[in-house]
C-alpha cells in the first residue's frame, strides 16, 4: 500500500462518521439539499487535500465543521437566499386567483430525515435535533446575511464558544458576539413559535395524519378544511402564492387540484426536516398513480398549522419513495 492510499483510507475512516451531521450543517447554511450535497462533497475534497497537514490542534469534527462552514460561505457569495412563498413579503393570496409559477426563484427545499438520522444517538451530535432542521427554522435562517447565519448556527445549534467561532471564521470574539446579537434579533422576528407542536410519532400526531390521508384520498373538501387551524398556512413553491386559513385552503384545492374524486390521490408517509411528510401520488388518465407533490406538515394539538407542498417530483427518489405507491 502506498503512502497516498494509506492517507486516503485513514481520512475516510475517520471522517465518514461525520457525514450525516455535516450534510445537515450544509443544509442549514444553504437551504437546499442539492446545494448541501455539493458543499459537503467540496468539504470532503478540501479536507482530504489538507489532511496530511492537519495538526490536531482541534478535534477532527471541529476541523471538518470549520471547512464546511467556510466552503458554504464561499458558495453563498454567488447565490441568492432561498425563500418560501410566505417569505417573499407579499400578503396572503386570493385562493380564486390564477396561480403564478416563479421558476427563476431559488426556492427553499426540504431535507429527507433518512439522510441525516443518526442511529447512534450520540448526545454530542446535534444532527437529530428536530428544531435545528425544521422547515420554519431553515426558512428563517434565509433572512440572515451569510456570516450572521454561520455564527448563529455555530453558536446556537452546535453550541460552540465565541472564541471557537472566531477562530473558524477568521475574526474576533467581539465581532462574533455582535453578529450573533443581530442574528438572534432578526430570527426572533422571522421564526414562528413551535411550542404548540405535538410530539413526533405521538398518538395525537398519528391520528391527525390518518385523518389527513383519508381526507385527501377521499377528496373530501369539507374534511380537508376541518384539518387546519384558524390561521393555518398553505404554500407550494414554485407557485408564489400562499394561503391562510382552512376555508381559503379548501377553496384553493377545490379550484385547482386535478383530482376528480375519491381514489385519484394516494398519500404515502415519509419524514422531512424532523417533521411528518407525505408523498402525494396523482392518478393519471391511464389509471396509474405517479408522483405529484411532497407535503411537509406542522402538526399541533389544534390541527395542521402549516403545509408546504413541493412540486419537485425528483424529491421522491431522495425520500426513498417509489415511482408508484405501494399496493
mmCIF file of C-alpha atoms in Angstrom:
data_model
loop_
_atom_site.group_PDB
_atom_site.id
_atom_site.type_symbol
_atom_site.label_atom_id
_atom_site.label_comp_id
_atom_site.label_asym_id
_atom_site.label_seq_id
_atom_site.Cartn_x
_atom_site.Cartn_y
_atom_site.Cartn_z
ATOM 1 C CA UNK A 1 0.000 0.000 0.000
ATOM 2 C CA UNK A 2 1.354 3.430 -0.946
ATOM 3 C CA UNK A 3 1.503 6.353 1.450
ATOM 4 C CA UNK A 4 -1.236 8.098 -0.546
ATOM 5 C CA UNK A 5 -3.534 5.066 -0.322
ATOM 6 C CA UNK A 6 -2.919 4.866 3.418
ATOM 7 C CA UNK A 7 -3.784 8.552 3.764
ATOM 8 C CA UNK A 8 -6.990 8.046 1.777
ATOM 9 C CA UNK A 9 -8.026 5.144 3.984
ATOM 10 C CA UNK A 10 -7.183 6.884 7.236
ATOM 11 C CA UNK A 11 -9.017 10.066 6.288
ATOM 12 C CA UNK A 12 -12.181 8.351 5.071
ATOM 13 C CA UNK A 13 -12.346 6.024 8.078
ATOM 14 C CA UNK A 14 -12.076 8.955 10.474
ATOM 15 C CA UNK A 15 -14.224 11.479 8.586
ATOM 16 C CA UNK A 16 -17.074 9.308 7.321
ATOM 17 C CA UNK A 17 -18.895 9.088 10.703
ATOM 18 C CA UNK A 18 -19.482 12.851 10.489
ATOM 19 C CA UNK A 19 -21.015 12.755 7.007
ATOM 20 C CA UNK A 20 -24.670 12.907 8.103
ATOM 21 C CA UNK A 21 -24.288 15.780 10.544
ATOM 22 C CA UNK A 22 -22.121 17.719 8.079
ATOM 23 C CA UNK A 23 -24.857 17.328 5.468
ATOM 24 C CA UNK A 24 -27.363 18.768 7.964
ATOM 25 C CA UNK A 25 -24.964 21.640 8.687
ATOM 26 C CA UNK A 26 -24.514 22.442 4.999
ATOM 27 C CA UNK A 27 -28.292 22.278 4.551
ATOM 28 C CA UNK A 28 -28.828 24.806 7.346
ATOM 29 C CA UNK A 29 -26.400 27.124 5.595
ATOM 30 C CA UNK A 30 -27.606 26.575 2.016
ATOM 31 C CA UNK A 31 -31.361 25.861 2.327
ATOM 32 C CA UNK A 32 -31.234 23.219 -0.406
ATOM 33 C CA UNK A 33 -30.417 19.522 -0.336
ATOM 34 C CA UNK A 34 -28.751 19.734 -3.758
ATOM 35 C CA UNK A 35 -26.549 22.646 -2.682
ATOM 36 C CA UNK A 36 -25.831 20.975 0.671
ATOM 37 C CA UNK A 37 -24.667 17.788 -1.038
ATOM 38 C CA UNK A 38 -22.424 19.830 -3.356
ATOM 39 C CA UNK A 39 -20.841 21.719 -0.453
ATOM 40 C CA UNK A 40 -20.397 18.605 1.641
ATOM 41 C CA UNK A 41 -18.585 16.957 -1.261
ATOM 42 C CA UNK A 42 -16.389 20.047 -1.611
ATOM 43 C CA UNK A 43 -15.756 19.937 2.154
ATOM 44 C CA UNK A 44 -14.505 16.352 1.965
ATOM 45 C CA UNK A 45 -12.296 17.165 -1.020
ATOM 46 C CA UNK A 46 -10.726 20.134 0.778
ATOM 47 C CA UNK A 47 -10.317 18.151 3.994
ATOM 48 C CA UNK A 48 -8.718 15.208 2.177
ATOM 49 C CA UNK A 49 -6.273 17.533 0.421
ATOM 50 C CA UNK A 50 -5.332 19.178 3.703
ATOM 51 C CA UNK A 51 -5.413 16.125 5.940
ATOM 52 C CA UNK A 52 -1.669 15.482 5.866
ATOM 53 C CA UNK A 53 -1.203 18.986 7.306
ATOM 54 C CA UNK A 54 -3.909 18.601 9.947
ATOM 55 C CA UNK A 55 -2.156 19.303 13.242
ATOM 56 C CA UNK A 56 -4.906 18.024 15.572
ATOM 57 C CA UNK A 57 -4.987 21.363 17.371
ATOM 58 C CA UNK A 58 -8.757 20.912 17.258
ATOM 59 C CA UNK A 59 -10.839 17.764 17.076
ATOM 60 C CA UNK A 60 -11.389 16.302 13.617
ATOM 61 C CA UNK A 61 -15.101 17.102 13.944
ATOM 62 C CA UNK A 62 -14.376 20.761 14.707
ATOM 63 C CA UNK A 63 -11.873 20.928 11.839
ATOM 64 C CA UNK A 64 -14.402 19.476 9.385
ATOM 65 C CA UNK A 65 -17.105 21.898 10.526
ATOM 66 C CA UNK A 66 -14.695 24.806 10.034
ATOM 67 C CA UNK A 67 -14.023 23.686 6.467
ATOM 68 C CA UNK A 68 -17.721 23.071 5.774
ATOM 69 C CA UNK A 69 -18.749 26.474 7.120
ATOM 70 C CA UNK A 70 -16.198 28.372 5.063
ATOM 71 C CA UNK A 71 -16.991 26.286 1.992
ATOM 72 C CA UNK A 72 -20.657 27.250 2.348
ATOM 73 C CA UNK A 73 -19.805 30.906 2.938
ATOM 74 C CA UNK A 74 -17.802 30.944 -0.294
ATOM 75 C CA UNK A 75 -20.676 29.338 -2.206
ATOM 76 C CA UNK A 76 -23.216 31.775 -0.762
ATOM 77 C CA UNK A 77 -21.340 34.735 -2.231
ATOM 78 C CA UNK A 78 -22.792 33.864 -5.628
ATOM 79 C CA UNK A 79 -26.224 32.617 -4.527
ATOM 80 C CA UNK A 80 -29.482 34.311 -3.599
ATOM 81 C CA UNK A 81 -31.395 33.477 -0.452
ATOM 82 C CA UNK A 82 -33.886 30.618 -0.705
ATOM 83 C CA UNK A 83 -37.338 31.724 0.471
ATOM 84 C CA UNK A 84 -40.705 30.067 0.777
ATOM 85 C CA UNK A 85 -43.624 31.919 -0.850
ATOM 86 C CA UNK A 86 -44.679 33.347 2.530
ATOM 87 C CA UNK A 87 -41.198 34.853 2.863
ATOM 88 C CA UNK A 88 -41.422 36.986 -0.288
ATOM 89 C CA UNK A 89 -43.104 39.829 1.609
ATOM 90 C CA UNK A 90 -46.493 39.715 -0.138
ATOM 91 C CA UNK A 91 -49.783 39.304 1.782
ATOM 92 C CA UNK A 92 -51.669 36.024 1.696
ATOM 93 C CA UNK A 93 -53.216 35.274 -1.669
ATOM 94 C CA UNK A 94 -56.745 35.056 -3.052
ATOM 95 C CA UNK A 95 -57.473 31.317 -3.461
ATOM 96 C CA UNK A 96 -59.683 32.026 -6.509
ATOM 97 C CA UNK A 97 -56.939 33.926 -8.388
ATOM 98 C CA UNK A 98 -54.756 32.366 -11.061
ATOM 99 C CA UNK A 99 -51.660 30.537 -9.846
ATOM 100 C CA UNK A 100 -48.323 32.069 -10.833
ATOM 101 C CA UNK A 101 -45.178 29.950 -11.160
ATOM 102 C CA UNK A 102 -41.801 31.553 -10.431
ATOM 103 C CA UNK A 103 -39.138 29.143 -11.603
ATOM 104 C CA UNK A 104 -36.494 31.880 -11.511
ATOM 105 C CA UNK A 105 -36.724 31.991 -7.700
ATOM 106 C CA UNK A 106 -34.264 29.610 -5.952
ATOM 107 C CA UNK A 107 -36.871 28.177 -3.576
ATOM 108 C CA UNK A 108 -36.122 26.608 -0.214
ATOM 109 C CA UNK A 109 -36.123 22.804 -0.396
ATOM 110 C CA UNK A 110 -36.887 20.003 2.089
ATOM 111 C CA UNK A 111 -34.394 17.665 3.757
ATOM 112 C CA UNK A 112 -35.152 13.914 3.979
ATOM 113 C CA UNK A 113 -34.854 12.614 7.531
ATOM 114 C CA UNK A 114 -33.394 9.382 6.166
ATOM 115 C CA UNK A 115 -30.231 11.214 5.067
ATOM 116 C CA UNK A 116 -29.416 12.742 8.448
ATOM 117 C CA UNK A 117 -30.882 10.412 11.092
ATOM 118 C CA UNK A 118 -28.108 9.195 13.378
ATOM 119 C CA UNK A 119 -28.816 5.705 14.694
ATOM 120 C CA UNK A 120 -26.020 6.044 17.236
ATOM 121 C CA UNK A 121 -27.967 8.801 19.025
ATOM 122 C CA UNK A 122 -24.705 10.326 20.257
ATOM 123 C CA UNK A 123 -25.513 13.260 22.589
ATOM 124 C CA UNK A 124 -22.592 15.168 21.081
ATOM 125 C CA UNK A 125 -24.208 15.002 17.660
ATOM 126 C CA UNK A 126 -26.819 17.659 17.052
ATOM 127 C CA UNK A 127 -27.975 16.274 13.709
ATOM 128 C CA UNK A 128 -31.006 14.626 15.284
ATOM 129 C CA UNK A 129 -32.203 17.861 16.895
ATOM 130 C CA UNK A 130 -35.525 18.405 15.146
ATOM 131 C CA UNK A 131 -35.650 22.107 15.901
ATOM 132 C CA UNK A 132 -32.342 22.720 14.136
ATOM 133 C CA UNK A 133 -33.604 21.427 10.778
ATOM 134 C CA UNK A 134 -37.302 22.325 10.969
ATOM 135 C CA UNK A 135 -38.508 23.956 7.771
ATOM 136 C CA UNK A 136 -39.607 27.129 9.598
ATOM 137 C CA UNK A 137 -36.170 27.491 11.191
ATOM 138 C CA UNK A 138 -34.340 26.948 7.891
ATOM 139 C CA UNK A 139 -36.663 29.472 6.208
ATOM 140 C CA UNK A 140 -35.943 31.975 8.984
ATOM 141 C CA UNK A 141 -32.187 31.487 8.552
ATOM 142 C CA UNK A 142 -32.598 32.641 4.951
ATOM 143 C CA UNK A 143 -33.418 36.134 6.252
ATOM 144 C CA UNK A 144 -29.912 36.409 7.704
ATOM 145 C CA UNK A 145 -26.764 37.508 5.859
ATOM 146 C CA UNK A 146 -24.429 34.567 5.324
ATOM 147 C CA UNK A 147 -21.943 35.364 8.104
ATOM 148 C CA UNK A 148 -24.728 36.017 10.616
ATOM 149 C CA UNK A 149 -26.236 32.696 9.585
ATOM 150 C CA UNK A 150 -22.927 30.920 10.124
ATOM 151 C CA UNK A 151 -22.371 32.487 13.542
ATOM 152 C CA UNK A 152 -25.876 31.681 14.745
ATOM 153 C CA UNK A 153 -25.664 28.048 13.613
ATOM 154 C CA UNK A 154 -22.225 27.530 15.147
ATOM 155 C CA UNK A 155 -23.138 29.214 18.433
ATOM 156 C CA UNK A 156 -26.783 28.270 18.993
ATOM 157 C CA UNK A 157 -27.076 24.952 17.149
ATOM 158 C CA UNK A 158 -23.612 23.479 17.582
ATOM 159 C CA UNK A 159 -23.027 25.239 20.916
ATOM 160 C CA UNK A 160 -19.538 26.412 20.024
ATOM 161 C CA UNK A 161 -17.821 29.023 22.175
ATOM 162 C CA UNK A 162 -17.491 32.507 20.732
ATOM 163 C CA UNK A 163 -13.703 32.097 20.616
ATOM 164 C CA UNK A 164 -14.076 28.862 18.601
ATOM 165 C CA UNK A 165 -16.389 30.563 16.111
ATOM 166 C CA UNK A 166 -13.984 33.482 15.801
ATOM 167 C CA UNK A 167 -11.101 31.121 15.053
ATOM 168 C CA UNK A 168 -13.166 29.223 12.468
ATOM 169 C CA UNK A 169 -14.260 32.379 10.646
ATOM 170 C CA UNK A 170 -11.006 34.300 10.968
ATOM 171 C CA UNK A 171 -12.492 37.150 13.002
ATOM 172 C CA UNK A 172 -12.630 38.411 16.589
ATOM 173 C CA UNK A 173 -14.760 37.313 19.521
ATOM 174 C CA UNK A 174 -16.216 40.825 19.684
ATOM 175 C CA UNK A 175 -17.304 40.596 16.047
ATOM 176 C CA UNK A 176 -18.835 37.153 16.642
ATOM 177 C CA UNK A 177 -20.866 38.425 19.615
ATOM 178 C CA UNK A 178 -22.088 41.394 17.589
ATOM 179 C CA UNK A 179 -23.100 39.191 14.651
ATOM 180 C CA UNK A 180 -24.857 36.774 16.996
ATOM 181 C CA UNK A 181 -26.831 39.544 18.689
ATOM 182 C CA UNK A 182 -28.091 40.863 15.363
ATOM 183 C CA UNK A 183 -28.862 37.363 14.073
ATOM 184 C CA UNK A 184 -30.886 36.434 17.152
ATOM 185 C CA UNK A 185 -32.907 39.644 16.950
ATOM 186 C CA UNK A 186 -33.703 39.058 13.271
ATOM 187 C CA UNK A 187 -34.513 35.400 13.829
ATOM 188 C CA UNK A 188 -36.910 36.203 16.652
ATOM 189 C CA UNK A 189 -38.950 38.300 14.225
ATOM 190 C CA UNK A 190 -38.930 35.656 11.488
ATOM 191 C CA UNK A 191 -39.379 32.398 13.405
ATOM 192 C CA UNK A 192 -42.863 31.216 14.449
ATOM 193 C CA UNK A 193 -43.175 29.549 17.820
ATOM 194 C CA UNK A 194 -43.003 25.764 17.896
ATOM 195 C CA UNK A 195 -44.418 25.459 21.415
ATOM 196 C CA UNK A 196 -47.760 24.036 20.279
ATOM 197 C CA UNK A 197 -46.377 21.307 18.007
ATOM 198 C CA UNK A 198 -47.356 17.816 19.122
ATOM 199 C CA UNK A 199 -44.674 15.274 19.951
ATOM 200 C CA UNK A 200 -43.411 13.478 16.827
ATOM 201 C CA UNK A 201 -44.824 9.963 16.386
ATOM 202 C CA UNK A 202 -47.252 10.517 19.260
ATOM 203 C CA UNK A 203 -50.804 9.062 19.124
ATOM 204 C CA UNK A 204 -52.120 12.591 18.553
ATOM 205 C CA UNK A 205 -49.895 13.109 15.544
ATOM 206 C CA UNK A 206 -50.674 9.688 14.061
ATOM 207 C CA UNK A 207 -54.425 10.232 14.474
ATOM 208 C CA UNK A 208 -54.327 13.592 12.708
ATOM 209 C CA UNK A 209 -52.116 12.272 9.909
ATOM 210 C CA UNK A 210 -54.538 9.385 9.382
ATOM 211 C CA UNK A 211 -57.359 11.918 9.045
ATOM 212 C CA UNK A 212 -55.242 13.981 6.637
ATOM 213 C CA UNK A 213 -54.558 10.991 4.415
ATOM 214 C CA UNK A 214 -58.201 9.909 4.458
ATOM 215 C CA UNK A 215 -59.487 13.398 3.638
ATOM 216 C CA UNK A 216 -57.242 13.765 0.599
ATOM 217 C CA UNK A 217 -57.673 10.213 -0.659
ATOM 218 C CA UNK A 218 -61.464 10.614 -0.374
ATOM 219 C CA UNK A 219 -61.156 14.077 -1.945
ATOM 220 C CA UNK A 220 -63.425 15.363 0.821
ATOM 221 C CA UNK A 221 -63.003 19.147 0.808
ATOM 222 C CA UNK A 222 -65.063 19.643 3.994
ATOM 223 C CA UNK A 223 -62.886 17.120 5.830
ATOM 224 C CA UNK A 224 -59.742 18.797 4.464
ATOM 225 C CA UNK A 225 -60.905 22.200 5.730
ATOM 226 C CA UNK A 226 -61.574 20.773 9.204
ATOM 227 C CA UNK A 227 -57.970 19.570 9.468
ATOM 228 C CA UNK A 228 -56.494 23.072 9.590
ATOM 229 C CA UNK A 229 -56.122 25.573 12.397
ATOM 230 C CA UNK A 230 -57.684 29.018 12.151
ATOM 231 C CA UNK A 231 -54.510 30.680 10.890
ATOM 232 C CA UNK A 232 -53.016 27.697 9.066
ATOM 233 C CA UNK A 233 -50.693 28.482 6.157
ATOM 234 C CA UNK A 234 -50.531 26.572 2.862
ATOM 235 C CA UNK A 235 -47.804 27.259 0.299
ATOM 236 C CA UNK A 236 -46.498 25.388 -2.707
ATOM 237 C CA UNK A 237 -43.326 26.500 -4.479
ATOM 238 C CA UNK A 238 -42.708 27.143 -7.368
ATOM 239 C CA UNK A 239 -46.092 28.946 -7.166
ATOM 240 C CA UNK A 240 -45.552 32.280 -5.431
ATOM 241 C CA UNK A 241 -48.873 32.490 -3.594
ATOM 242 C CA UNK A 242 -49.562 31.465 -0.016
ATOM 243 C CA UNK A 243 -52.906 30.957 1.665
ATOM 244 C CA UNK A 244 -54.201 31.409 5.203
ATOM 245 C CA UNK A 245 -56.993 29.510 6.964
ATOM 246 C CA UNK A 246 -58.829 26.271 6.310
ATOM 247 C CA UNK A 247 -61.586 27.829 4.217
ATOM 248 C CA UNK A 248 -59.099 29.533 1.909
ATOM 249 C CA UNK A 249 -57.069 26.328 1.603
ATOM 250 C CA UNK A 250 -60.199 24.331 0.787
ATOM 251 C CA UNK A 251 -61.191 26.831 -1.908
ATOM 252 C CA UNK A 252 -57.712 26.672 -3.417
ATOM 253 C CA UNK A 253 -57.694 22.871 -3.549
ATOM 254 C CA UNK A 254 -61.223 22.510 -4.909
ATOM 255 C CA UNK A 255 -60.498 25.035 -7.664
ATOM 256 C CA UNK A 256 -57.064 23.811 -8.742
ATOM 257 C CA UNK A 257 -56.483 20.184 -7.773
ATOM 258 C CA UNK A 258 -56.565 17.871 -10.830
ATOM 259 C CA UNK A 259 -58.247 15.133 -8.789
ATOM 260 C CA UNK A 260 -61.842 14.460 -9.806
ATOM 261 C CA UNK A 261 -62.963 12.237 -6.977
ATOM 262 C CA UNK A 262 -62.102 9.591 -4.375
ATOM 263 C CA UNK A 263 -59.158 7.373 -5.255
ATOM 264 C CA UNK A 264 -57.428 9.859 -7.539
ATOM 265 C CA UNK A 265 -54.898 10.705 -4.830
ATOM 266 C CA UNK A 266 -52.729 8.340 -2.811
ATOM 267 C CA UNK A 267 -50.567 9.536 0.086
ATOM 268 C CA UNK A 268 -47.533 7.661 1.417
ATOM 269 C CA UNK A 269 -45.904 8.673 4.734
ATOM 270 C CA UNK A 270 -42.290 9.806 4.976
ATOM 271 C CA UNK A 271 -40.409 12.402 7.046
ATOM 272 C CA UNK A 272 -38.673 15.684 6.239
ATOM 273 C CA UNK A 273 -36.869 18.260 8.375
ATOM 274 C CA UNK A 274 -37.727 16.360 11.542
ATOM 275 C CA UNK A 275 -41.419 16.702 10.624
ATOM 276 C CA UNK A 276 -44.112 14.406 9.254
ATOM 277 C CA UNK A 277 -44.307 14.432 5.470
ATOM 278 C CA UNK A 278 -46.386 12.700 2.811
ATOM 279 C CA UNK A 279 -45.671 11.841 -0.794
ATOM 280 C CA UNK A 280 -48.828 12.517 -2.833
ATOM 281 C CA UNK A 281 -49.398 10.464 -5.988
ATOM 282 C CA UNK A 282 -51.999 11.591 -8.550
ATOM 283 C CA UNK A 283 -53.837 9.159 -10.806
ATOM 284 C CA UNK A 284 -53.340 9.847 -14.499
ATOM 285 C CA UNK A 285 -55.719 9.197 -17.374
ATOM 286 C CA UNK A 286 -54.124 5.770 -17.785
ATOM 287 C CA UNK A 287 -55.145 4.861 -14.230
ATOM 288 C CA UNK A 288 -51.566 4.888 -12.862
ATOM 289 C CA UNK A 289 -50.705 6.948 -9.787
ATOM 290 C CA UNK A 290 -47.499 8.947 -10.236
ATOM 291 C CA UNK A 291 -45.527 11.394 -8.025
ATOM 292 C CA UNK A 292 -47.220 14.783 -7.822
ATOM 293 C CA UNK A 293 -46.361 16.635 -4.587
ATOM 294 C CA UNK A 294 -44.461 16.244 -1.339
ATOM 295 C CA UNK A 295 -46.309 17.666 1.700
ATOM 296 C CA UNK A 296 -44.327 18.728 4.787
ATOM 297 C CA UNK A 297 -46.588 19.391 7.779
ATOM 298 C CA UNK A 298 -46.585 21.235 11.092
ATOM 299 C CA UNK A 299 -48.974 19.342 13.372
ATOM 300 C CA UNK A 300 -50.364 20.969 16.538
ATOM 301 C CA UNK A 301 -52.876 19.894 19.140
ATOM 302 C CA UNK A 302 -55.459 22.059 17.345
ATOM 303 C CA UNK A 303 -54.795 20.703 13.864
ATOM 304 C CA UNK A 304 -52.430 21.213 10.949
ATOM 305 C CA UNK A 305 -50.920 24.701 11.187
ATOM 306 C CA UNK A 306 -48.631 24.745 8.136
ATOM 307 C CA UNK A 307 -48.198 22.732 4.946
ATOM 308 C CA UNK A 308 -45.531 23.265 2.321
ATOM 309 C CA UNK A 309 -46.222 21.348 -0.898
ATOM 310 C CA UNK A 310 -43.144 20.797 -3.036
ATOM 311 C CA UNK A 311 -43.857 20.079 -6.700
ATOM 312 C CA UNK A 312 -40.343 18.810 -7.420
ATOM 313 C CA UNK A 313 -41.111 15.151 -8.165
ATOM 314 C CA UNK A 314 -37.382 14.358 -8.289
ATOM 315 C CA UNK A 315 -37.560 14.594 -4.492
ATOM 316 C CA UNK A 316 -39.449 11.300 -4.310
ATOM 317 C CA UNK A 317 -36.286 9.311 -5.022
ATOM 318 C CA UNK A 318 -34.348 11.289 -2.392
ATOM 319 C CA UNK A 319 -37.025 10.393 0.134
ATOM 320 C CA UNK A 320 -36.925 6.712 -0.765
ATOM 321 C CA UNK A 321 -40.396 6.872 -2.304
ATOM 322 C CA UNK A 322 -41.154 4.636 -5.271
ATOM 323 C CA UNK A 323 -42.361 5.673 -8.732
ATOM 324 C CA UNK A 324 -45.828 4.363 -7.879
ATOM 325 C CA UNK A 325 -47.446 3.976 -4.436
ATOM 326 C CA UNK A 326 -47.365 0.594 -2.729
ATOM 327 C CA UNK A 327 -50.338 -1.638 -3.440
#
